[in-house]
Short mmCIF file of C-alpha atoms in Angstrom, two decimals:
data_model
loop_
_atom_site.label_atom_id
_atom_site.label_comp_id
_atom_site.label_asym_id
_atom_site.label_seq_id
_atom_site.Cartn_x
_atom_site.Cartn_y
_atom_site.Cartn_z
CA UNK A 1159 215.88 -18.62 88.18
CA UNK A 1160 215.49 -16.93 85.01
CA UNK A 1161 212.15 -14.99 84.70
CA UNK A 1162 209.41 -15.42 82.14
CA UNK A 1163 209.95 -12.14 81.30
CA UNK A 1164 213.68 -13.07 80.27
CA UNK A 1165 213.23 -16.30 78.97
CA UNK A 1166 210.45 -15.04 76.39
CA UNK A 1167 212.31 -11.96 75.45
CA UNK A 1168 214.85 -13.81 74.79
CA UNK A 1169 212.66 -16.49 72.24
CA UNK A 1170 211.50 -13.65 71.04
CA UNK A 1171 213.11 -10.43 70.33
CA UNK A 1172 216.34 -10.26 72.60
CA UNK A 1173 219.52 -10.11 72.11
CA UNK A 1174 228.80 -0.18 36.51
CA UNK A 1175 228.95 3.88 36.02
CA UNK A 1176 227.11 3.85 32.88
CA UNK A 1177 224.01 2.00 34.38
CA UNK A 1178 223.09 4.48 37.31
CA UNK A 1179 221.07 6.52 34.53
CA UNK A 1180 217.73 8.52 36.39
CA UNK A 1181 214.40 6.72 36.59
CA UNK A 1182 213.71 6.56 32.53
CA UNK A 1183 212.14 3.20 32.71
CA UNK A 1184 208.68 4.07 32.87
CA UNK A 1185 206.73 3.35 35.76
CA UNK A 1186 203.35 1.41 35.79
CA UNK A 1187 200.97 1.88 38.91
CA UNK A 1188 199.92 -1.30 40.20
CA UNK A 1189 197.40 -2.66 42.24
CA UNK A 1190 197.49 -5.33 45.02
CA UNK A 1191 195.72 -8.55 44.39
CA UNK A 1192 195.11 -10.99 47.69
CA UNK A 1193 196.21 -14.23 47.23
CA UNK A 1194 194.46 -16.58 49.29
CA UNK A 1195 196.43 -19.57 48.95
CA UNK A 1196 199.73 -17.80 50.66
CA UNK A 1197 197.51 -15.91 52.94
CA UNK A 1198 196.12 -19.26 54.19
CA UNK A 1199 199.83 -20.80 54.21
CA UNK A 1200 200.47 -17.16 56.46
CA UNK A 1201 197.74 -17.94 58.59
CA UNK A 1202 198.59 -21.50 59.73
CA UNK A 1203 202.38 -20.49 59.95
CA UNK A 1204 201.20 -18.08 62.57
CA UNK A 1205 199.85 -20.63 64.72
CA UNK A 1206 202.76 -22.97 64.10
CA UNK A 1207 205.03 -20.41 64.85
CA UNK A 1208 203.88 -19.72 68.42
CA UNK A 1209 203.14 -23.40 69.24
CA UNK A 1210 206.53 -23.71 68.62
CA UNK A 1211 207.94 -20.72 70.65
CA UNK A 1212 205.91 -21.89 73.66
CA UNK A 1213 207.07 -25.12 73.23
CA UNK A 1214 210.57 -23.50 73.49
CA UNK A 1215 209.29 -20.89 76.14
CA UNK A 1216 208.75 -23.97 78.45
CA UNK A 1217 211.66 -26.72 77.26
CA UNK A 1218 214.08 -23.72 78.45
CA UNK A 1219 212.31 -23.08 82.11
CA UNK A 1220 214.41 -24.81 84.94
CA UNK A 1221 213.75 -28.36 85.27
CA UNK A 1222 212.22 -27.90 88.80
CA UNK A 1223 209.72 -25.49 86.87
CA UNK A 1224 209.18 -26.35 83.51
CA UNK A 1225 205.68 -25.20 83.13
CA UNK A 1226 204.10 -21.98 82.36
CA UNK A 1227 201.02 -20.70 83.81
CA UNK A 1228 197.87 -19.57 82.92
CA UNK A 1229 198.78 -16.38 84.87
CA UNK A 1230 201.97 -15.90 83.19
CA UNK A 1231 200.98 -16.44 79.67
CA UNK A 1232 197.99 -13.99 80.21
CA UNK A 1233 199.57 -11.18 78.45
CA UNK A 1234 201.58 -12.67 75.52
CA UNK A 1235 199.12 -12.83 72.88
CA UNK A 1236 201.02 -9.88 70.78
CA UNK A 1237 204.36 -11.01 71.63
CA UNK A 1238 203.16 -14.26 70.01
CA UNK A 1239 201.29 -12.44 66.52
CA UNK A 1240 198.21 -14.96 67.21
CA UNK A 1241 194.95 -13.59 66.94
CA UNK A 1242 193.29 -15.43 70.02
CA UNK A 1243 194.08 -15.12 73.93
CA UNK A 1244 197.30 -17.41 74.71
CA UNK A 1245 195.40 -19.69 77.16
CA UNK A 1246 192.39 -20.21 74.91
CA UNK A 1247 195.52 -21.12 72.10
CA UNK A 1248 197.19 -23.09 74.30
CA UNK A 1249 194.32 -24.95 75.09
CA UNK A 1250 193.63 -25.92 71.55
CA UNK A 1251 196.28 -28.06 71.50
CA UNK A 1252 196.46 -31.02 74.09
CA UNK A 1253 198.47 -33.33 72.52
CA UNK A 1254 201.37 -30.69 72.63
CA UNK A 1255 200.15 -29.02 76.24
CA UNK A 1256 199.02 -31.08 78.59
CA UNK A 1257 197.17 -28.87 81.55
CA UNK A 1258 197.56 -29.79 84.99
CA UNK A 1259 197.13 -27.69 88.52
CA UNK A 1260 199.30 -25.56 90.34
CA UNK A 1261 201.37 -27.37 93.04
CA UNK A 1262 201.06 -24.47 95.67
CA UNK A 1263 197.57 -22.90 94.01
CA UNK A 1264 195.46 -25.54 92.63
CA UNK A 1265 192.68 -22.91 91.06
CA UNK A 1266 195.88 -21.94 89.22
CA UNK A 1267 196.07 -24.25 85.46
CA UNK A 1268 199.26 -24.83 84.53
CA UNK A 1269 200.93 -26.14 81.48
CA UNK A 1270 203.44 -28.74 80.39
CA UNK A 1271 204.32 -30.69 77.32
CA UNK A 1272 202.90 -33.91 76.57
CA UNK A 1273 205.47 -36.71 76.19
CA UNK A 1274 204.87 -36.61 72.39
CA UNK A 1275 205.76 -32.76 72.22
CA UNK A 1276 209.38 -33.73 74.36
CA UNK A 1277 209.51 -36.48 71.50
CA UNK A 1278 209.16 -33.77 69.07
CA UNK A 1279 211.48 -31.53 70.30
CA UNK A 1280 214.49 -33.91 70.66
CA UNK A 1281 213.80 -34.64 67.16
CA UNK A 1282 213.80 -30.97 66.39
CA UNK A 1283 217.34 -30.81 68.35
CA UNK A 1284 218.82 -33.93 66.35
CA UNK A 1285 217.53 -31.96 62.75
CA UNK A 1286 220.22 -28.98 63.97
CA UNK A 1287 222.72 -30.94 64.83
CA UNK A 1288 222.53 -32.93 61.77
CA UNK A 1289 222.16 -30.10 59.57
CA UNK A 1290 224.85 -28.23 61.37
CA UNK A 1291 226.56 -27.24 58.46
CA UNK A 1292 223.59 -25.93 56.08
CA UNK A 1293 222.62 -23.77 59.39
CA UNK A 1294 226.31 -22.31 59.33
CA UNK A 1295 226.23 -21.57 55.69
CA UNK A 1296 222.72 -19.71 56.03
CA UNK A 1297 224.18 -17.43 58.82
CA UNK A 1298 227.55 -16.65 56.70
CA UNK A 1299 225.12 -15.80 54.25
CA UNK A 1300 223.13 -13.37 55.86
CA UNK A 1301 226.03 -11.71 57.45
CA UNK A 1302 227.96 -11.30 54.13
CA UNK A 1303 225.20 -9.31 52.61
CA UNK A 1304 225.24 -6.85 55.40
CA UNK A 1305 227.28 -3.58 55.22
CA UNK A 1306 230.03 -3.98 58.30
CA UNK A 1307 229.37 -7.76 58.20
CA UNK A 1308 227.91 -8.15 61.33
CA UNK A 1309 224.01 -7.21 62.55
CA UNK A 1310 223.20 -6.70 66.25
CA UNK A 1311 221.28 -10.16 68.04
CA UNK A 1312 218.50 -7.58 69.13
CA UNK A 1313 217.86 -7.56 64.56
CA UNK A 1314 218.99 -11.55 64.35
CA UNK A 1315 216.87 -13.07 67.13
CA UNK A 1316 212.93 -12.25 65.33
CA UNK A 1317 214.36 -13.83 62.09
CA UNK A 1318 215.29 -17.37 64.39
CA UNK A 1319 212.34 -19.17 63.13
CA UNK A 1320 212.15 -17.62 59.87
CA UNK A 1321 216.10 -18.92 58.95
CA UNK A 1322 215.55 -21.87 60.69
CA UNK A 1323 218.04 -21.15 63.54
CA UNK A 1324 218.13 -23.16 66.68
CA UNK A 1325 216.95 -21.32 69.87
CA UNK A 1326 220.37 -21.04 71.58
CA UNK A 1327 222.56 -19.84 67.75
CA UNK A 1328 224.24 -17.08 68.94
CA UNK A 1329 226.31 -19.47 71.91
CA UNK A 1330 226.37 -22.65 69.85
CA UNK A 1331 227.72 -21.71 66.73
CA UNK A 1332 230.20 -19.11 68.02
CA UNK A 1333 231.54 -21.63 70.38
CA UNK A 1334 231.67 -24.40 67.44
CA UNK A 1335 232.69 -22.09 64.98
CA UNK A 1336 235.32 -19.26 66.36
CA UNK A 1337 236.71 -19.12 62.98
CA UNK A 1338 233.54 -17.83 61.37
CA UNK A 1339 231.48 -16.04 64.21
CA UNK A 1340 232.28 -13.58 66.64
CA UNK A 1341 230.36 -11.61 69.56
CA UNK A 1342 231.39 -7.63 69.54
CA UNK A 1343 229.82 -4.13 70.49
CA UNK A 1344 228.77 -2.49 67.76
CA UNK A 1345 229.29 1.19 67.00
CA UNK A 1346 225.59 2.06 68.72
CA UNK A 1347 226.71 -0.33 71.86
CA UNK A 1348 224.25 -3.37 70.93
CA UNK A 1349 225.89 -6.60 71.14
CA UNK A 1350 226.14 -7.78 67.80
CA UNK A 1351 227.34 -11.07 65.52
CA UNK A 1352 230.25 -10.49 63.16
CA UNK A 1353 231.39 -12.36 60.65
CA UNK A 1354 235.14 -13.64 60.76
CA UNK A 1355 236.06 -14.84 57.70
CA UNK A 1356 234.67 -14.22 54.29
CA UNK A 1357 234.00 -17.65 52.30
CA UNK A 1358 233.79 -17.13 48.54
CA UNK A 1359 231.60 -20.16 48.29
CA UNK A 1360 228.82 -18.92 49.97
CA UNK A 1361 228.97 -15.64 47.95
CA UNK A 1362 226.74 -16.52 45.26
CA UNK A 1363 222.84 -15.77 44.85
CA UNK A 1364 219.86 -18.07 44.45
CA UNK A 1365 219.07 -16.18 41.77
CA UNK A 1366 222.69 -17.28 40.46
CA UNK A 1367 222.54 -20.61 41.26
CA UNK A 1368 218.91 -21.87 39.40
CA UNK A 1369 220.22 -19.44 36.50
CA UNK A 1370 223.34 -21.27 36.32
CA UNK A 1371 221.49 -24.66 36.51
CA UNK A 1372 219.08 -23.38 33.79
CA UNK A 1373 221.72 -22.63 31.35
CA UNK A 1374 223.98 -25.24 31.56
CA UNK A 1375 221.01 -27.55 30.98
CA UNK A 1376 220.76 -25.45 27.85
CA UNK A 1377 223.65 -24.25 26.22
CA UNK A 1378 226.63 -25.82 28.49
CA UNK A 1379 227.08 -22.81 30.65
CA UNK A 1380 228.00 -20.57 28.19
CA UNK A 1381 225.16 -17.66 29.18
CA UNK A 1382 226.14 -18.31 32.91
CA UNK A 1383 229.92 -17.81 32.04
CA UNK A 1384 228.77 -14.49 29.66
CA UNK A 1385 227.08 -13.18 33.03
CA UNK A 1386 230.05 -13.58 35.34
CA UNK A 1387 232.07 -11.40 32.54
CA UNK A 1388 229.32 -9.29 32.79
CA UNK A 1389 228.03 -9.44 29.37
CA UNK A 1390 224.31 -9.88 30.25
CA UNK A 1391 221.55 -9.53 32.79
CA UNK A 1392 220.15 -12.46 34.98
CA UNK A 1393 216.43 -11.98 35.23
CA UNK A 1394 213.94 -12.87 38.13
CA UNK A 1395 211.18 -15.71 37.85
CA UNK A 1396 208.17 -14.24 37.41
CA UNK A 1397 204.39 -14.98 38.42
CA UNK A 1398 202.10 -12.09 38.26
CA UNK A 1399 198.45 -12.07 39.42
CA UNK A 1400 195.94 -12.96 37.05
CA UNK A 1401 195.65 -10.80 34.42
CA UNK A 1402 198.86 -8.74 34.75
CA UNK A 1403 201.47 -10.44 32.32
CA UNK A 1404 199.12 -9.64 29.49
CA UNK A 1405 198.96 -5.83 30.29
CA UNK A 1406 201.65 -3.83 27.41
CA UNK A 1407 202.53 -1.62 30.17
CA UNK A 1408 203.42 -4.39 32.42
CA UNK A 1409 204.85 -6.43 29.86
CA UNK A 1410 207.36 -3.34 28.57
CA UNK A 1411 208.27 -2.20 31.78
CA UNK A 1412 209.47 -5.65 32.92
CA UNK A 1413 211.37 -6.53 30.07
CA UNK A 1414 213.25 -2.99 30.83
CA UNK A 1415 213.84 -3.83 34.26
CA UNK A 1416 214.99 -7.59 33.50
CA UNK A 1417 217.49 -5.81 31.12
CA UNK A 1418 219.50 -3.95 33.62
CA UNK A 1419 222.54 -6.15 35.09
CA UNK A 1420 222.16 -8.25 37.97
CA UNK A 1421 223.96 -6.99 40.93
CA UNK A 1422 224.95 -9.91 43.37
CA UNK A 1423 223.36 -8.99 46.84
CA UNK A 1424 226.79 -9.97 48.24
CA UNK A 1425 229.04 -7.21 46.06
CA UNK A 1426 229.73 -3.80 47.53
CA UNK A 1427 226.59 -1.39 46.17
CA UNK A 1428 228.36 1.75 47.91
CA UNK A 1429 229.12 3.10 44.32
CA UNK A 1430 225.34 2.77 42.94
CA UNK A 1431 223.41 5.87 42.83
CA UNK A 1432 220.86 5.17 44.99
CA UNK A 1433 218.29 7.06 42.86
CA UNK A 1434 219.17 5.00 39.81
CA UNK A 1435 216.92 2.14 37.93
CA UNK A 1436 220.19 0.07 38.57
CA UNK A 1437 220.01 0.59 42.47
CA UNK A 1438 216.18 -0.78 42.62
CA UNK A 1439 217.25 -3.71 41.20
CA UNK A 1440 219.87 -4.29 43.83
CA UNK A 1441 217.03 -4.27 46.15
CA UNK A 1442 215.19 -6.83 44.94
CA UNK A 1443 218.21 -8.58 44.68
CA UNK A 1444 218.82 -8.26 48.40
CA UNK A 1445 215.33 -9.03 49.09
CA UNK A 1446 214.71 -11.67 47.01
CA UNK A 1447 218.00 -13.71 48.45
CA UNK A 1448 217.22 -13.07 51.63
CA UNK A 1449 213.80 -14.42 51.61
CA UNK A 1450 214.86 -17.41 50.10
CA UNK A 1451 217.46 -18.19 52.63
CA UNK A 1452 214.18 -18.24 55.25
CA UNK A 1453 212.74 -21.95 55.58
CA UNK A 1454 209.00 -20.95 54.07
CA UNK A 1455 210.47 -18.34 51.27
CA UNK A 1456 208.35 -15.76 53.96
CA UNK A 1457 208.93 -13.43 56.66
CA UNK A 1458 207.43 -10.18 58.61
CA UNK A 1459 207.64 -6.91 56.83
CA UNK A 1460 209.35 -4.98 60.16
CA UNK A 1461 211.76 -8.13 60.51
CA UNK A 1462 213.26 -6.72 57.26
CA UNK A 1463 213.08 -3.09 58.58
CA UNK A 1464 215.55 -3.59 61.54
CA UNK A 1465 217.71 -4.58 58.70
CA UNK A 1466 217.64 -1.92 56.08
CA UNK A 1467 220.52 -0.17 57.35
CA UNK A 1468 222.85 -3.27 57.62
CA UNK A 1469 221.65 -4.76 53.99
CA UNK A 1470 221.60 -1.11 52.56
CA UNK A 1471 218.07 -1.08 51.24
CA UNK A 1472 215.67 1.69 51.95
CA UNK A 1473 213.35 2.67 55.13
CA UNK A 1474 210.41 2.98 52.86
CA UNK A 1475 210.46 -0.29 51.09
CA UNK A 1476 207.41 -1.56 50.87
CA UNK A 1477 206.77 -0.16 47.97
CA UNK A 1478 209.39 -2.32 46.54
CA UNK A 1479 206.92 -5.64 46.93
CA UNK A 1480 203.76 -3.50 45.84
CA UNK A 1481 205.69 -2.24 42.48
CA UNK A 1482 206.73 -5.63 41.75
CA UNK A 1483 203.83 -8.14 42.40
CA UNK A 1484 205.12 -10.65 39.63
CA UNK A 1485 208.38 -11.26 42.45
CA UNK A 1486 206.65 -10.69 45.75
CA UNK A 1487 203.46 -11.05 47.66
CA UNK A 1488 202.43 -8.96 50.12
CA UNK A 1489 199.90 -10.26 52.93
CA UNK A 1490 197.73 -8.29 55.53
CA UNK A 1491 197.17 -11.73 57.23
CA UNK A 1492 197.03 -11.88 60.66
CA UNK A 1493 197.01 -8.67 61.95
CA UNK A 1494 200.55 -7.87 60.36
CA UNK A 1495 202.29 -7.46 57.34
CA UNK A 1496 203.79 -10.41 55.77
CA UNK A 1497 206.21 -10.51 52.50
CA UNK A 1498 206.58 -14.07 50.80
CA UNK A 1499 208.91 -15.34 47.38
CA UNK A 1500 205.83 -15.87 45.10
CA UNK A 1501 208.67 -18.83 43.17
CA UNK A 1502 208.93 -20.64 46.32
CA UNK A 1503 205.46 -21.44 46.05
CA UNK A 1504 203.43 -23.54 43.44
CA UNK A 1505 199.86 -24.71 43.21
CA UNK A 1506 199.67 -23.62 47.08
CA UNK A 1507 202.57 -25.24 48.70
CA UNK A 1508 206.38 -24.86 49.33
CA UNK A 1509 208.52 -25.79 46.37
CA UNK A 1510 211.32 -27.26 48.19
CA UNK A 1511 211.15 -28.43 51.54
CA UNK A 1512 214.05 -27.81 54.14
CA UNK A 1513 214.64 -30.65 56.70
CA UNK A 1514 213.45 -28.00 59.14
CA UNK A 1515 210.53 -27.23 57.82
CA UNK A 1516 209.66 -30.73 56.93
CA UNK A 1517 209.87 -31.43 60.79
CA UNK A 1518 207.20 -28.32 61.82
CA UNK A 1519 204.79 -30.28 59.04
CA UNK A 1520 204.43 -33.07 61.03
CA UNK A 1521 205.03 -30.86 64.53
CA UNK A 1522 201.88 -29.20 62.59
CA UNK A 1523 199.84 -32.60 61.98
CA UNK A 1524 200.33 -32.86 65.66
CA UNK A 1525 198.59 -29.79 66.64
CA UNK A 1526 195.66 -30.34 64.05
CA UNK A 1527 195.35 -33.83 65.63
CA UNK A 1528 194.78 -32.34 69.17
CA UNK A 1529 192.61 -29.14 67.55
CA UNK A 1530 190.08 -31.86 65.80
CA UNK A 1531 190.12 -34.80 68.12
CA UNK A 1532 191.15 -33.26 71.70
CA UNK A 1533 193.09 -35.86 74.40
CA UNK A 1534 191.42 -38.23 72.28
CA UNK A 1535 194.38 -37.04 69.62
CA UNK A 1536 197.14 -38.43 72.10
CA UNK A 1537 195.53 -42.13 71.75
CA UNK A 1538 195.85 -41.66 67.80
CA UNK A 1539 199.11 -40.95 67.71
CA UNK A 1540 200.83 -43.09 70.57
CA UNK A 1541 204.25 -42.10 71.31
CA UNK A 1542 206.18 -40.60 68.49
CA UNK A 1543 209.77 -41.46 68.15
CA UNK A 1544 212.12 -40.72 65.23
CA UNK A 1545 211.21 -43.23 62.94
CA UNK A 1546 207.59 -43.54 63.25
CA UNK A 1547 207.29 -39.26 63.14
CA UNK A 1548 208.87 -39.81 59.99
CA UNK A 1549 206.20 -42.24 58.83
CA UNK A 1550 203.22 -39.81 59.71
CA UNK A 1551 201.02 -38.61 56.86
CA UNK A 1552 199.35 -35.15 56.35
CA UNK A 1553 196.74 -34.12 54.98
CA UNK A 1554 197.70 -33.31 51.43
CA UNK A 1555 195.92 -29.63 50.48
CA UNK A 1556 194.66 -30.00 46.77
CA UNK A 1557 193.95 -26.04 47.06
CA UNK A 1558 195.70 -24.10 44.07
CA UNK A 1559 196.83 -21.13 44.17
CA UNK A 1560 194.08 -18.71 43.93
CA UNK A 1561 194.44 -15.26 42.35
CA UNK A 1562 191.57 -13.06 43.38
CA UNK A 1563 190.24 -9.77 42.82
CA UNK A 1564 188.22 -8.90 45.76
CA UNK A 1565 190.92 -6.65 47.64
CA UNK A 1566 192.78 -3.66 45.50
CA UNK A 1567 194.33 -1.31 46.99
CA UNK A 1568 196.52 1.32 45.07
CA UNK A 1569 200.09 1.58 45.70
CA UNK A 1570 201.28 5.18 46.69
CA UNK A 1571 204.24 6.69 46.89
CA UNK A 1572 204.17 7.76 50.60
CA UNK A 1573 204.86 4.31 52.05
CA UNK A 1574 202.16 4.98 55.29
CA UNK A 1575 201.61 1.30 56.10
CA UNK A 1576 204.12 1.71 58.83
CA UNK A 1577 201.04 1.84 61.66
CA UNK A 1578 201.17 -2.20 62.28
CA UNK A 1579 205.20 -2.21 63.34
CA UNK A 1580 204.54 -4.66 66.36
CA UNK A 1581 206.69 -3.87 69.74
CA UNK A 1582 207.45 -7.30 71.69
CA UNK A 1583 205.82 -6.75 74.95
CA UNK A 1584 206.85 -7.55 78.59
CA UNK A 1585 205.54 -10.30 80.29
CA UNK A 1586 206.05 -10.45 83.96
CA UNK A 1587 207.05 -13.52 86.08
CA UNK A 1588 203.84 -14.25 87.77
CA UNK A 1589 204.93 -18.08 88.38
#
């Protein structure tokens, strides 16, 4: 019988010469602005997040045993990120958990899911299979941009809820799909996922993409055409704080950086000087398409540091988010530090929608419902199938996106935020 201890660790954290001139741009010291909008979005993601993973924590126990206890659960509160014991969490939410007494030790609670969270999660399993294919092309993606073309599970399996990857990836797909994915040792003995066969398709940015639907709206594709010659520069979206895009310093130093040529995340970098201007903006490149390949445009800081040798970006990049606020937002939410796409949200919520994460909306209406109303919340919402979880409407937040001033904090050049890097701990079968 596979082990709590397993079975979480496993959820959780298992398995262009003439351009590489020296920094002459010149730099402008910036200051961090909270946002409370995507610190709010950050907040209730949390929760969602490990609703969700205890969900999955129980769906994969044996089906003799498919319960956790209160006694097993007792320490899991990091390994979660949630800022509350895991029984009081769990508790909050009784139309996904439904609480019930040990068989052997009835002073022992135990938990299950409710018939609506089941309901939930076979929808959940019908959205992957469905979307198969966009899951396949998201995982070709992320493996193309990394150095040898593979990254060990141990780096992968953290980033499963941020990509949107079913809980069992790494033995469905590379089953389905021998032609793409492979299993091998890497060079430092972790297992790792390789990438079989280059596909040219998926080889081109975000960043490309909405520039190429931009310009053919406006000149025919003529300016996209120019950039894949390599006549000119695609530049980032941008959406400072309050107050910044009217700053000359700002303003200059921008238009400088938007100047220097775009360099595809998914081209080989090895000839960049890595102390040029040109290099930097390879790294925003890399970290701007790899956030938007996540479902909420979001993901943890140290996620991304277990990956800066296989995309080639640097140890200390942090500093990369803080120097270019206009791009990304950084967020001290929750205990941990958070990066998000500031273009993937507007007026407060996400711009586009994945099927996934149109599912863990109304997963999250289902928690709220429980939260507000208690067992009372399983009466309101009868028994969910496909069609009527479809039909269920949530609450709509008018909140805009709010720019304020409150927290500053300078950014340095010694990157010495690394104090929060979280270490998935053990949890013991106590069953």
């Amino acid at each position: 019988m596979k082990s709590i201890k397993d079975l979480l660790s496993t959820i959780f954290n298992t398995h262009l010469s003439h351009h590489q001139q020296c920094r002459t741009i010149t730099k402008v010291r910036l200051k961090w602005v909270k946002n409370r909008s995507l610190d709010n979005i950050i907040d209730i993601h949390t929760d969602l997040k490990a609703a969700c993973l205890l969900k999955d924590a129980i769906i994969h126990r044996p089906s003799t045993t498919q319960f956790l206890t209160a006694k097993s659960i007792s320490d899991t509160q990091k390994l979660l990120g949630i800022t509350v014991p895991t029984l009081r969490f769990i508790r909050r939410y009784p139309t996904l958990f439904e609480e019930f007494p040990h068989p052997k030790y009835p002073s022992l609670p135990c938990f299950r899911l409710t018939n609506i969270a089941l309901n939930l999660h076979n929808i959940e399993r019908k959205i992957y299979e469905t979307h198969e294919s966009d899951i396949v092309e998201r995982l070709c993606r992320v493996l193309m941009m990394s150095k040898d073309k593979q990254i060990p599970l141990q780096s992968l399996h953290p980033l499963r809820w941020d990509l949107g990857f079913p809980y069992d990836y790494d033995k469905t797909l590379v089953e389905k799909h021998p032609d793409k994915f492979r299993i091998v040792k890497g060079s430092n003995g972790l297992s790792s996922l390789k990438l079989e066969k280059w596909v040219d398709e998926f080889a081109v940015s975000e960043l490309q993409k909405s520039n190429e639907i931009k310009e053919a709206i406006n000149d025919g594709g003529d300016q996209y055409r120019r950039f894949i010659r390599g006549k000119t520069a695609l530049a980032f979206p941008l959406s400072f704080p309050r107050g910044y895009g009217a700053q000359k310093k700002v303003k200059s130093w921008m238009d400088e950086f938007q100047k220097l040529p775009y360099i595809s995340p998914y081209e080989d970098s090895s000839s960049i000087d890595p102390e040029s201007e040109l290099m930097e903006k390879r790294v925003v490149g890399v970290l701007h398409e790899f956030l938007s390949l996540t479902v909420y445009k979001k993901t943890k800081r140290n996620y991304l540091r277990n990956l800066t040798e296989e995309l080639r970006i640097p140890f200390r990049f942090t500093r990369i988010f803080t120097r270019y606020p206009g791009i990304f937002y950084l967020s001290l939410k929750c205990k941990t530090t958070s990066v998000a796409l500031k273009e993937g949200y507007r007026r407060g919520k996400l711009v586009y929608a994945c099927p996934i994460a149109k599912y863990r909306g109304k997963f999250h209406h289902v928690m709220r419902t429980g939260l507000i109303y208690r067992k009372k919340g399983l009466e309101m919402l009868g028994e969910l199938s496909a069609d009527n979880v479809i039909g269920i409407k949530e609450k709509e937040s008018e909140e805009e996106e709010i720019e304020s001033s409150g927290e500053w904090v300078e950014e340095e050049d010694d990157d010495d935020d690394d104090d929060e890097d979280e270490e998935f701990d053990d949890i013991s079968d106590q069953d």
